[in-house]
């Protein structure tokens, strides 16, 4: 039995730039971006898929970083919260979060922002009740959720007014 | 918590995948979306020395219509299924039920086939396969076989899949139903069902309608309730109340507690959900007359 973990070489487009790394097969995507790529905006809360803090975009769609083995992502486009923010993908969502006081400690916030982004893509007509149901996959210990829902409601309203 | 060391093997073909499963035996597990398997590995409640990656196989993805059936390949994600035009137009029950599965991030990766192969008794997908009379295509080194959903789900996390066999496709019959209902109670949106009921009904040329009832989350596997369904159909057709049929429903299956909910509570919830479905069906039946 080998003393070392099984590894795979993966080439990914990370936040727009091509990166090749050797990664332990058992390492999940959240640990990969945090430890191997130095991007610590993706957070770990539960490591079994319920808290939503580990959200990452893979090929444009939201996934759980803790439930994705990085070794399976050869050829994928990965966008972390840093990349989404730098690329201007979530400017209006960030602004609404600030305006509505939707962040306190900030631990859930990257996951919430990406969940909001995913909601805008999948359910742009969502009602307040549907926003709340969509966000059931993201836990927050600080805000009591209302300001987060308020912020997202405001974003959807504003986006719908764009001709 | 982190998963223990495991090797992820990427077969290029289904044959290679089956050969790997035969070579490594019980030490190997197929991985599709991994949205149930990876948390189990992370929590070290499951173990494997090899994961056989199916999601990269192109023949394992996609939805098509073949010989009057809708064929959903095993590694189709919940999101892909839920938004597919054929599912939206012809299988509104599936679109509704999939919306109750977990959360968007998990639906984007988790697969239809993976859910059926795991056979969690509180999962929505196995219940819908049973309710709609789906057939499952199983591949092994010896060849392919088709299994009716009624024969596929045997018990708690137990299916008809033999060692080394892979769930490849789900075939959904395209016959129409006049009425359908899906009810689920869970502590939070996206949780596994504490109790769930699916009801389907269609008129016959003469006599009582055909009714099908499936209960899930209340036993070791999803269960059809044909006696209850027949009693409900007859009550509706003769204009009597179906209350007795609903009250007796729990005698038709073995209700089992789980780690969160005692059996008595599950039985009560089953009667409540079934009562709602039957009431809705009765009213819509009266309106049609």
PDB file of C-alpha atoms in Angstrom, chain A residues 62-132:
ATOM      1  CA  UNK A  62     -23.151  26.614  -9.093  1.00  0.00           C
ATOM      2  CA  UNK A  63     -21.770  23.512  -7.395  1.00  0.00           C
ATOM      3  CA  UNK A  64     -20.800  22.484  -3.867  1.00  0.00           C
ATOM      4  CA  UNK A  65     -17.018  22.811  -3.646  1.00  0.00           C
ATOM      5  CA  UNK A  66     -16.947  20.253  -0.826  1.00  0.00           C
ATOM      6  CA  UNK A  67     -18.790  17.628  -2.878  1.00  0.00           C
ATOM      7  CA  UNK A  68     -16.692  17.953  -6.034  1.00  0.00           C
ATOM      8  CA  UNK A  69     -13.403  16.105  -6.392  1.00  0.00           C
ATOM      9  CA  UNK A  70     -10.964  18.468  -8.131  1.00  0.00           C
ATOM     10  CA  UNK A  71      -9.405  15.469  -9.903  1.00  0.00           C
ATOM     11  CA  UNK A  72     -12.622  15.056 -11.933  1.00  0.00           C
ATOM     12  CA  UNK A  73     -12.445  18.608 -13.329  1.00  0.00           C
ATOM     13  CA  UNK A  74      -9.835  18.303 -16.071  1.00  0.00           C
ATOM     14  CA  UNK A  75     -10.840  20.737 -18.822  1.00  0.00           C
ATOM     15  CA  UNK A  76     -13.400  22.594 -16.724  1.00  0.00           C
ATOM     16  CA  UNK A  77     -13.821  26.332 -16.270  1.00  0.00           C
ATOM     17  CA  UNK A  78     -13.812  27.206 -12.580  1.00  0.00           C
ATOM     18  CA  UNK A  79     -14.987  30.580 -11.265  1.00  0.00           C
ATOM     19  CA  UNK A  80     -14.523  31.281  -7.581  1.00  0.00           C
ATOM     20  CA  UNK A  81     -16.094  34.176  -5.703  1.00  0.00           C
ATOM     21  CA  UNK A  82     -12.920  36.165  -6.419  1.00  0.00           C
ATOM     22  CA  UNK A  83     -13.219  35.590 -10.150  1.00  0.00           C
ATOM     23  CA  UNK A  84     -16.951  36.279 -10.246  1.00  0.00           C
ATOM     24  CA  UNK A  85     -16.405  39.514  -8.386  1.00  0.00           C
ATOM     25  CA  UNK A  86     -13.396  40.630 -10.458  1.00  0.00           C
ATOM     26  CA  UNK A  87     -15.221  39.882 -13.690  1.00  0.00           C
ATOM     27  CA  UNK A  88     -18.123  42.123 -12.674  1.00  0.00           C
ATOM     28  CA  UNK A  89     -20.609  39.233 -12.664  1.00  0.00           C
ATOM     29  CA  UNK A  90     -22.128  40.133  -9.290  1.00  0.00           C
ATOM     30  CA  UNK A  91     -21.702  43.936  -9.045  1.00  0.00           C
ATOM     31  CA  UNK A  92     -25.406  44.668  -8.563  1.00  0.00           C
ATOM     32  CA  UNK A  93     -25.784  41.778  -6.110  1.00  0.00           C
ATOM     33  CA  UNK A  94     -22.841  43.006  -4.005  1.00  0.00           C
ATOM     34  CA  UNK A  95     -24.214  46.528  -4.021  1.00  0.00           C
ATOM     35  CA  UNK A  96     -27.647  45.337  -2.913  1.00  0.00           C
ATOM     36  CA  UNK A  97     -26.049  43.281  -0.091  1.00  0.00           C
ATOM     37  CA  UNK A  98     -24.291  46.408   1.152  1.00  0.00           C
ATOM     38  CA  UNK A  99     -27.407  48.568   0.861  1.00  0.00           C
ATOM     39  CA  UNK A 100     -29.571  46.041   2.719  1.00  0.00           C
ATOM     40  CA  UNK A 101     -26.998  45.143   5.379  1.00  0.00           C
ATOM     41  CA  UNK A 102     -26.993  41.522   4.203  1.00  0.00           C
ATOM     42  CA  UNK A 103     -23.495  40.697   5.503  1.00  0.00           C
ATOM     43  CA  UNK A 104     -22.271  40.631   9.119  1.00  0.00           C
ATOM     44  CA  UNK A 105     -19.358  38.303   9.749  1.00  0.00           C
ATOM     45  CA  UNK A 106     -19.076  37.539   6.049  1.00  0.00           C
ATOM     46  CA  UNK A 107     -18.597  33.792   6.398  1.00  0.00           C
ATOM     47  CA  UNK A 108     -21.712  32.793   4.438  1.00  0.00           C
ATOM     48  CA  UNK A 109     -21.472  35.766   2.098  1.00  0.00           C
ATOM     49  CA  UNK A 110     -19.420  34.341  -0.788  1.00  0.00           C
ATOM     50  CA  UNK A 111     -21.769  31.350  -0.953  1.00  0.00           C
ATOM     51  CA  UNK A 112     -24.820  33.615  -0.685  1.00  0.00           C
ATOM     52  CA  UNK A 113     -23.578  35.882  -3.487  1.00  0.00           C
ATOM     53  CA  UNK A 114     -23.019  32.947  -5.823  1.00  0.00           C
ATOM     54  CA  UNK A 115     -26.370  31.418  -4.850  1.00  0.00           C
ATOM     55  CA  UNK A 116     -27.994  34.768  -5.642  1.00  0.00           C
ATOM     56  CA  UNK A 117     -26.203  34.759  -8.999  1.00  0.00           C
ATOM     57  CA  UNK A 118     -27.451  31.218  -9.679  1.00  0.00           C
ATOM     58  CA  UNK A 119     -30.997  32.228  -8.723  1.00  0.00           C
ATOM     59  CA  UNK A 120     -30.857  35.155 -11.146  1.00  0.00           C
ATOM     60  CA  UNK A 121     -29.898  32.673 -13.867  1.00  0.00           C
ATOM     61  CA  UNK A 122     -32.327  29.842 -13.038  1.00  0.00           C
ATOM     62  CA  UNK A 123     -35.346  31.727 -11.623  1.00  0.00           C
ATOM     63  CA  UNK A 124     -35.259  35.392 -12.681  1.00  0.00           C
ATOM     64  CA  UNK A 125     -39.007  35.712 -11.950  1.00  0.00           C
ATOM     65  CA  UNK A 126     -38.743  34.310  -8.418  1.00  0.00           C
ATOM     66  CA  UNK A 127     -41.183  35.599  -5.808  1.00  0.00           C
ATOM     67  CA  UNK A 128     -40.038  36.339  -2.264  1.00  0.00           C
ATOM     68  CA  UNK A 129     -41.243  32.887  -1.184  1.00  0.00           C
ATOM     69  CA  UNK A 130     -39.308  31.276  -4.045  1.00  0.00           C
ATOM     70  CA  UNK A 131     -36.160  33.223  -3.141  1.00  0.00           C
ATOM     71  CA  UNK A 132     -36.467  31.922   0.429  1.00  0.00           C
TER      72      UNK A 132
END
